[in-house]
Amino acid sequence: MKRSINPETVAVRVSKDALRNIRKGHPWVFENSVIFLSKDGSPGDIAVIFDEKKRFVAAGLFDPFSMIRIRILQFGKPAAIDESWFREKISNAFMTRENFIPQNTDGYRLIYGENDGLPGLIIDVYGGSSVIKIYSLCWIPYLEMLSGLLVEILNSKRVVLRMSEQCSKNKEHLKDFEDGMVLSGEKPDVPVIFSENGIFFESDIERGQKTGFFLDQRDNRSRVEKLADKKKVLNVFSYSGGFSLYAARGGAESVTNIDISSYAVEAVSRNIALNVNNPKISSCRYVNLTGDAFETMEMLIRKGEKFGMVIIDPPSFAKSEKHRKNALNAYAKLARLGFKLVEKESVFVMASCSSRITVEEFSELIVQTAKKEKKNIALTEVTGHPSDHPVKIPEGRYLKCVFARVLS
Ligand code: SAH
């Protein structure tokens, strides 16, 4: 079936600096780099960028409401941005994923925005359900076509739409689309269930954080599984218990979960129940604490609790450059509290998902905090995201996870 999209076209000229960046392959053109527009564009119009000699440079999607005015889809040579163009992108992404998604795993990221050549667009797959998440209104005119392609290429039984807060605020331009709506197939009456390395999890694709689950920690969860045998584990910012169930399968004696969201903490118990057939997951002892991580960790310190493995995976504290300093302080405070809770010869795992904090400064922050807490640690691994989150532009590299052995 052919689904027409009929976008309008806007001819654009941009600054010299912007041209240089585009020619290097960077897919964002900021509002202050645009020096000429042939007409006022609407979200989703195709912006065709020309150089001073009227030669084609690139084409992308226009968004008059975003600081990133154009998100580039096609570099160097002209092409029709039509359904076949998108079909090829999604088919390619699907084929490469098929090669490296682990066995017993049907929850993964199919499209990782700019890193898969589709800036501002995420597509996550949970078994037969696909979730499209948009970060710019420029994707609104393409949603039905994308949903059709997911049914065609992946045989998706259901496609759900999620949008960033910034998009859902702009009601006037949503054309009746809304966050959490079902674009194709039936509305799920319960969260959907999928498998990750053979462990079953639920994902609330209509309302959950991100697209319902934190798929980016898959490989780090496997690393935790290998280190957890016989350990008393503390999982801070546990969400629905991703790290916890892997630790349990790895032989952990007990897992204590802390999260501020009662919905997340309740999901931990549902996820444990989904894995009742796994003897290690069902025999592990779980303690679920709903509350602020800082306060709850302090409470555990006052009670004299100690753990053989502490995992700290906070939300992004540095959403913009001006929050960087506060974010670093918050990370240092969490690391400090974490080091107060580890016993001798234990494992310390801490992640940051702020792209504005570099891996070097994050690792250094952990090393320095350990010193201040008089802990002798050795970093054993510093990792990033799994291969279904490929990194093509520097901004795509957001996740870092430090694994350390606490020696004494
Ligand atoms: N480790 C999880 C993902 C964590 S995401 C996984 O592997 O799936 C961050 C989590 O932090 C969210 O569940 C959010 O509810 C929780 N959170 C945010 N602020 C918090 C706070 N101040 N105290 C405790 N939890 C918090």
mmCIF file of N, CA and C in Angstrom, residues 233-323:
data_model
loop_
_atom_site.group_PDB
_atom_site.id
_atom_site.type_symbol
_atom_site.label_atom_id
_atom_site.label_comp_id
_atom_site.label_asym_id
_atom_site.label_seq_id
_atom_site.Cartn_x
_atom_site.Cartn_y
_atom_site.Cartn_z
ATOM 1 N N VAL A 233 22.157 -6.998 47.542
ATOM 2 C CA VAL A 233 22.233 -5.943 46.522
ATOM 3 C C VAL A 233 21.318 -4.773 46.882
ATOM 4 N N LEU A 234 21.818 -3.556 46.660
ATOM 5 C CA LEU A 234 20.970 -2.356 46.781
ATOM 6 C C LEU A 234 20.836 -1.756 45.388
ATOM 7 N N ASN A 235 19.605 -1.592 44.918
ATOM 8 C CA ASN A 235 19.358 -1.011 43.593
ATOM 9 C C ASN A 235 18.641 0.329 43.776
ATOM 10 N N VAL A 236 19.394 1.404 43.629
ATOM 11 C CA VAL A 236 18.834 2.747 43.853
ATOM 12 C C VAL A 236 18.357 3.322 42.516
ATOM 13 N N PHE A 237 17.182 3.920 42.481
ATOM 14 C CA PHE A 237 16.489 4.362 41.259
ATOM 15 C C PHE A 237 16.158 3.099 40.438
ATOM 16 N N SER A 238 15.438 2.213 41.072
ATOM 17 C CA SER A 238 15.270 0.860 40.510
ATOM 18 C C SER A 238 14.246 0.785 39.388
ATOM 19 N N TYR A 239 13.377 1.789 39.249
ATOM 20 C CA TYR A 239 12.273 1.747 38.288
ATOM 21 C C TYR A 239 11.545 0.407 38.447
ATOM 22 N N SER A 240 11.364 -0.357 37.363
ATOM 23 C CA SER A 240 10.547 -1.576 37.504
ATOM 24 C C SER A 240 11.393 -2.797 37.848
ATOM 25 N N GLY A 241 12.646 -2.568 38.277
ATOM 26 C CA GLY A 241 13.461 -3.689 38.776
ATOM 27 C C GLY A 241 14.338 -4.362 37.735
ATOM 28 N N GLY A 242 14.663 -3.653 36.663
ATOM 29 C CA GLY A 242 15.521 -4.245 35.626
ATOM 30 C C GLY A 242 16.790 -4.864 36.207
ATOM 31 N N PHE A 243 17.606 -4.040 36.866
ATOM 32 C CA PHE A 243 18.852 -4.554 37.442
ATOM 33 C C PHE A 243 18.565 -5.612 38.509
ATOM 34 N N SER A 244 17.476 -5.431 39.246
ATOM 35 C CA SER A 244 17.177 -6.320 40.377
ATOM 36 C C SER A 244 16.949 -7.759 39.922
ATOM 37 N N LEU A 245 16.182 -7.927 38.844
ATOM 38 C CA LEU A 245 15.880 -9.295 38.405
ATOM 39 C C LEU A 245 17.114 -9.982 37.830
ATOM 40 N N TYR A 246 17.954 -9.211 37.167
ATOM 41 C CA TYR A 246 19.209 -9.796 36.660
ATOM 42 C C TYR A 246 20.100 -10.198 37.839
ATOM 43 N N ALA A 247 20.179 -9.324 38.860
ATOM 44 C CA ALA A 247 21.004 -9.658 40.035
ATOM 45 C C ALA A 247 20.471 -10.930 40.679
ATOM 46 N N ALA A 248 19.140 -11.018 40.787
ATOM 47 C CA ALA A 248 18.534 -12.213 41.396
ATOM 48 C C ALA A 248 18.887 -13.454 40.584
ATOM 49 N N ARG A 249 18.770 -13.345 39.238
ATOM 50 C CA ARG A 249 19.101 -14.521 38.414
ATOM 51 C C ARG A 249 20.586 -14.869 38.541
ATOM 52 N N GLY A 250 21.394 -13.860 38.835
ATOM 53 C CA GLY A 250 22.831 -14.090 39.024
ATOM 54 C C GLY A 250 23.164 -14.651 40.392
ATOM 55 N N GLY A 251 22.146 -14.893 41.229
ATOM 56 C CA GLY A 251 22.403 -15.561 42.504
ATOM 57 C C GLY A 251 22.403 -14.635 43.713
ATOM 58 N N ALA A 252 21.929 -13.391 43.563
ATOM 59 C CA ALA A 252 21.892 -12.473 44.723
ATOM 60 C C ALA A 252 21.037 -13.079 45.832
ATOM 61 N N GLU A 253 21.475 -12.844 47.080
ATOM 62 C CA GLU A 253 20.696 -13.341 48.222
ATOM 63 C C GLU A 253 19.451 -12.495 48.427
ATOM 64 N N SER A 254 19.657 -11.164 48.330
ATOM 65 C CA SER A 254 18.520 -10.252 48.506
ATOM 66 C C SER A 254 18.742 -9.020 47.635
ATOM 67 N N VAL A 255 17.639 -8.372 47.295
ATOM 68 C CA VAL A 255 17.737 -7.108 46.556
ATOM 69 C C VAL A 255 16.820 -6.089 47.223
ATOM 70 N N THR A 256 17.392 -4.929 47.565
ATOM 71 C CA THR A 256 16.590 -3.827 48.104
ATOM 72 C C THR A 256 16.436 -2.788 46.998
ATOM 73 N N ASN A 257 15.185 -2.449 46.681
ATOM 74 C CA ASN A 257 14.911 -1.475 45.610
ATOM 75 C C ASN A 257 14.472 -0.148 46.203
ATOM 76 N N ILE A 258 14.981 0.931 45.634
ATOM 77 C CA ILE A 258 14.502 2.267 46.048
ATOM 78 C C ILE A 258 14.057 3.025 44.803
ATOM 79 N N ASP A 259 12.829 3.539 44.828
ATOM 80 C CA ASP A 259 12.376 4.443 43.751
ATOM 81 C C ASP A 259 11.290 5.347 44.331
ATOM 82 N N ILE A 260 11.244 6.562 43.816
ATOM 83 C CA ILE A 260 10.269 7.537 44.338
ATOM 84 C C ILE A 260 8.865 7.267 43.798
ATOM 85 N N SER A 261 8.797 6.538 42.674
ATOM 86 C CA SER A 261 7.489 6.319 42.055
ATOM 87 C C SER A 261 6.865 5.023 42.570
ATOM 88 N N SER A 262 5.680 5.154 43.179
ATOM 89 C CA SER A 262 5.054 3.940 43.719
ATOM 90 C C SER A 262 4.637 3.027 42.572
ATOM 91 N N TYR A 263 4.297 3.603 41.425
ATOM 92 C CA TYR A 263 3.939 2.785 40.270
ATOM 93 C C TYR A 263 5.125 1.900 39.871
ATOM 94 N N ALA A 264 6.336 2.502 39.880
ATOM 95 C CA ALA A 264 7.539 1.740 39.513
ATOM 96 C C ALA A 264 7.785 0.629 40.525
ATOM 97 N N VAL A 265 7.656 0.958 41.809
ATOM 98 C CA VAL A 265 7.939 -0.043 42.843
ATOM 99 C C VAL A 265 6.928 -1.199 42.764
ATOM 100 N N GLU A 266 5.685 -0.870 42.456
ATOM 101 C CA GLU A 266 4.676 -1.945 42.301
ATOM 102 C C GLU A 266 4.996 -2.805 41.080
ATOM 103 N N ALA A 267 5.563 -2.171 40.053
ATOM 104 C CA ALA A 267 5.907 -2.933 38.838
ATOM 105 C C ALA A 267 7.003 -3.964 39.130
ATOM 106 N N VAL A 268 7.870 -3.690 40.128
ATOM 107 C CA VAL A 268 8.920 -4.664 40.474
ATOM 108 C C VAL A 268 8.250 -5.985 40.853
ATOM 109 N N SER A 269 7.242 -5.917 41.714
ATOM 110 C CA SER A 269 6.579 -7.154 42.163
ATOM 111 C C SER A 269 5.894 -7.865 40.999
ATOM 112 N N ARG A 270 5.296 -7.090 40.093
ATOM 113 C CA ARG A 270 4.645 -7.731 38.934
ATOM 114 C C ARG A 270 5.693 -8.417 38.054
ATOM 115 N N ASN A 271 6.853 -7.773 37.900
ATOM 116 C CA ASN A 271 7.902 -8.384 37.069
ATOM 117 C C ASN A 271 8.459 -9.652 37.715
ATOM 118 N N ILE A 272 8.572 -9.647 39.043
ATOM 119 C CA ILE A 272 9.032 -10.867 39.725
ATOM 120 C C ILE A 272 8.022 -11.988 39.445
ATOM 121 N N ALA A 273 6.736 -11.634 39.559
ATOM 122 C CA ALA A 273 5.690 -12.652 39.342
ATOM 123 C C ALA A 273 5.736 -13.209 37.920
ATOM 124 N N LEU A 274 6.126 -12.382 36.943
ATOM 125 C CA LEU A 274 6.204 -12.872 35.557
ATOM 126 C C LEU A 274 7.282 -13.943 35.392
ATOM 127 N N ASN A 275 8.241 -13.966 36.339
ATOM 128 C CA ASN A 275 9.382 -14.881 36.225
ATOM 129 C C ASN A 275 9.352 -15.962 37.295
ATOM 130 N N VAL A 276 8.131 -16.326 37.689
ATOM 131 C CA VAL A 276 7.963 -17.294 38.780
ATOM 132 C C VAL A 276 8.632 -18.633 38.456
ATOM 133 N N ASN A 277 8.780 -18.926 37.175
ATOM 134 C CA ASN A 277 9.398 -20.210 36.807
ATOM 135 C C ASN A 277 10.914 -20.204 36.926
ATOM 136 N N ASN A 278 11.486 -19.028 37.194
ATOM 137 C CA ASN A 278 12.941 -19.004 37.365
ATOM 138 C C ASN A 278 13.254 -19.149 38.858
ATOM 139 N N PRO A 279 13.877 -20.272 39.269
ATOM 140 C CA PRO A 279 14.054 -20.536 40.703
ATOM 141 C C PRO A 279 14.862 -19.441 41.405
ATOM 142 N N LYS A 280 15.879 -18.905 40.736
ATOM 143 C CA LYS A 280 16.699 -17.898 41.416
ATOM 144 C C LYS A 280 15.935 -16.589 41.592
ATOM 145 N N ILE A 281 15.177 -16.217 40.571
ATOM 146 C CA ILE A 281 14.405 -14.968 40.687
ATOM 147 C C ILE A 281 13.306 -15.133 41.733
ATOM 148 N N SER A 282 12.689 -16.308 41.770
ATOM 149 C CA SER A 282 11.575 -16.427 42.732
ATOM 150 C C SER A 282 12.062 -16.703 44.161
ATOM 151 N N SER A 283 13.307 -17.193 44.323
ATOM 152 C CA SER A 283 13.733 -17.459 45.712
ATOM 153 C C SER A 283 14.494 -16.289 46.338
ATOM 154 N N CYS A 284 14.849 -15.294 45.545
ATOM 155 C CA CYS A 284 15.580 -14.133 46.091
ATOM 156 C C CYS A 284 14.636 -13.345 47.022
ATOM 157 N N ARG A 285 15.217 -12.709 48.034
ATOM 158 C CA ARG A 285 14.409 -11.918 48.965
ATOM 159 C C ARG A 285 14.425 -10.466 48.490
ATOM 160 N N TYR A 286 13.245 -9.847 48.401
ATOM 161 C CA TYR A 286 13.179 -8.467 47.894
ATOM 162 C C TYR A 286 12.638 -7.536 48.968
ATOM 163 N N VAL A 287 13.242 -6.361 49.054
ATOM 164 C CA VAL A 287 12.712 -5.307 49.932
ATOM 165 C C VAL A 287 12.448 -4.110 49.017
ATOM 166 N N ASN A 288 11.202 -3.639 48.984
ATOM 167 C CA ASN A 288 10.888 -2.511 48.096
ATOM 168 C C ASN A 288 10.611 -1.256 48.900
ATOM 169 N N LEU A 289 11.401 -0.212 48.690
ATOM 170 C CA LEU A 289 11.242 1.029 49.449
ATOM 171 C C LEU A 289 10.822 2.153 48.498
ATOM 172 N N THR A 290 9.651 2.732 48.771
ATOM 173 C CA THR A 290 9.193 3.845 47.936
ATOM 174 C C THR A 290 9.600 5.134 48.630
ATOM 175 N N GLY A 291 10.398 5.946 47.951
ATOM 176 C CA GLY A 291 10.792 7.207 48.571
ATOM 177 C C GLY A 291 11.943 7.856 47.844
ATOM 178 N N ASP A 292 12.321 9.025 48.329
ATOM 179 C CA ASP A 292 13.427 9.755 47.723
ATOM 180 C C ASP A 292 14.740 8.997 47.962
ATOM 181 N N ALA A 293 15.543 8.882 46.921
ATOM 182 C CA ALA A 293 16.761 8.077 47.009
ATOM 183 C C ALA A 293 17.730 8.620 48.068
ATOM 184 N N PHE A 294 17.911 9.932 48.083
ATOM 185 C CA PHE A 294 18.879 10.529 49.017
ATOM 186 C C PHE A 294 18.437 10.246 50.461
ATOM 187 N N GLU A 295 17.154 10.529 50.730
ATOM 188 C CA GLU A 295 16.657 10.340 52.102
ATOM 189 C C GLU A 295 16.670 8.865 52.492
ATOM 190 N N THR A 296 16.289 8.000 51.558
ATOM 191 C CA THR A 296 16.212 6.574 51.900
ATOM 192 C C THR A 296 17.605 5.995 52.121
ATOM 193 N N MET A 297 18.572 6.435 51.317
ATOM 194 C CA MET A 297 19.951 5.943 51.530
ATOM 195 C C MET A 297 20.460 6.419 52.896
ATOM 196 N N GLU A 298 20.138 7.668 53.242
ATOM 197 C CA GLU A 298 20.576 8.158 54.562
ATOM 198 C C GLU A 298 19.937 7.357 55.690
ATOM 199 N N MET A 299 18.684 6.993 55.479
ATOM 200 C CA MET A 299 17.995 6.184 56.481
ATOM 201 C C MET A 299 18.700 4.816 56.627
ATOM 202 N N LEU A 300 19.080 4.213 55.506
ATOM 203 C CA LEU A 300 19.770 2.904 55.554
ATOM 204 C C LEU A 300 21.134 3.046 56.236
ATOM 205 N N ILE A 301 21.806 4.178 56.001
ATOM 206 C CA ILE A 301 23.116 4.410 56.644
ATOM 207 C C ILE A 301 22.921 4.497 58.162
ATOM 208 N N ARG A 302 21.887 5.251 58.570
ATOM 209 C CA ARG A 302 21.617 5.391 60.018
ATOM 210 C C ARG A 302 21.329 4.031 60.649
ATOM 211 N N LYS A 303 20.692 3.156 59.876
ATOM 212 C CA LYS A 303 20.367 1.824 60.425
ATOM 213 C C LYS A 303 21.570 0.892 60.396
ATOM 214 N N GLY A 304 22.690 1.365 59.823
ATOM 215 C CA GLY A 304 23.910 0.544 59.784
ATOM 216 C C GLY A 304 23.877 -0.564 58.738
ATOM 217 N N GLU A 305 23.020 -0.408 57.723
ATOM 218 C CA GLU A 305 22.948 -1.443 56.667
ATOM 219 C C GLU A 305 24.195 -1.414 55.798
ATOM 220 N N LYS A 306 24.609 -2.583 55.307
ATOM 221 C CA LYS A 306 25.734 -2.672 54.366
ATOM 222 C C LYS A 306 25.356 -3.644 53.251
ATOM 223 N N PHE A 307 25.879 -3.400 52.068
ATOM 224 C CA PHE A 307 25.531 -4.231 50.909
ATOM 225 C C PHE A 307 26.787 -4.700 50.176
ATOM 226 N N GLY A 308 26.667 -5.856 49.535
ATOM 227 C CA GLY A 308 27.801 -6.390 48.760
ATOM 228 C C GLY A 308 27.830 -5.843 47.344
ATOM 229 N N MET A 309 26.716 -5.242 46.940
ATOM 230 C CA MET A 309 26.676 -4.591 45.619
ATOM 231 C C MET A 309 25.716 -3.412 45.698
ATOM 232 N N VAL A 310 26.190 -2.243 45.271
ATOM 233 C CA VAL A 310 25.316 -1.069 45.245
ATOM 234 C C VAL A 310 25.234 -0.589 43.793
ATOM 235 N N ILE A 311 24.007 -0.456 43.294
ATOM 236 C CA ILE A 311 23.782 0.023 41.916
ATOM 237 C C ILE A 311 23.031 1.353 42.021
ATOM 238 N N ILE A 312 23.548 2.376 41.358
ATOM 239 C CA ILE A 312 22.885 3.691 41.399
ATOM 240 C C ILE A 312 22.696 4.161 39.954
ATOM 241 N N ASP A 313 21.435 4.273 39.525
ATOM 242 C CA ASP A 313 21.148 4.627 38.123
ATOM 243 C C ASP A 313 20.143 5.780 38.089
ATOM 244 N N PRO A 314 20.601 6.987 38.420
ATOM 245 C CA PRO A 314 19.665 8.118 38.563
ATOM 246 C C PRO A 314 19.131 8.639 37.234
ATOM 247 N N PRO A 315 18.048 9.426 37.280
ATOM 248 C CA PRO A 315 17.569 10.078 36.054
ATOM 249 C C PRO A 315 18.568 11.147 35.630
ATOM 250 N N SER A 316 18.365 11.706 34.439
ATOM 251 C CA SER A 316 19.294 12.731 33.952
ATOM 252 C C SER A 316 19.173 13.983 34.819
ATOM 253 N N PHE A 317 20.240 14.340 35.526
ATOM 254 C CA PHE A 317 20.177 15.543 36.358
ATOM 255 C C PHE A 317 20.537 16.799 35.564
ATOM 256 N N ALA A 318 21.204 16.627 34.410
ATOM 257 C CA ALA A 318 21.652 17.816 33.647
ATOM 258 C C ALA A 318 20.920 17.866 32.318
ATOM 259 N N LYS A 319 19.663 18.331 32.379
ATOM 260 C CA LYS A 319 18.878 18.397 31.138
ATOM 261 C C LYS A 319 19.375 19.527 30.256
ATOM 262 N N SER A 320 20.027 20.537 30.844
ATOM 263 C CA SER A 320 20.611 21.587 30.012
ATOM 264 C C SER A 320 21.938 21.986 30.631
ATOM 265 N N GLU A 321 22.704 22.775 29.870
ATOM 266 C CA GLU A 321 24.056 23.144 30.281
ATOM 267 C C GLU A 321 24.067 23.816 31.658
ATOM 268 N N LYS A 322 23.020 24.627 31.935
ATOM 269 C CA LYS A 322 23.034 25.370 33.202
ATOM 270 C C LYS A 322 22.823 24.450 34.430
ATOM 271 N N HIS A 323 22.382 23.228 34.185
ATOM 272 C CA HIS A 323 22.192 22.309 35.310
ATOM 273 C C HIS A 323 23.408 21.434 35.580
#
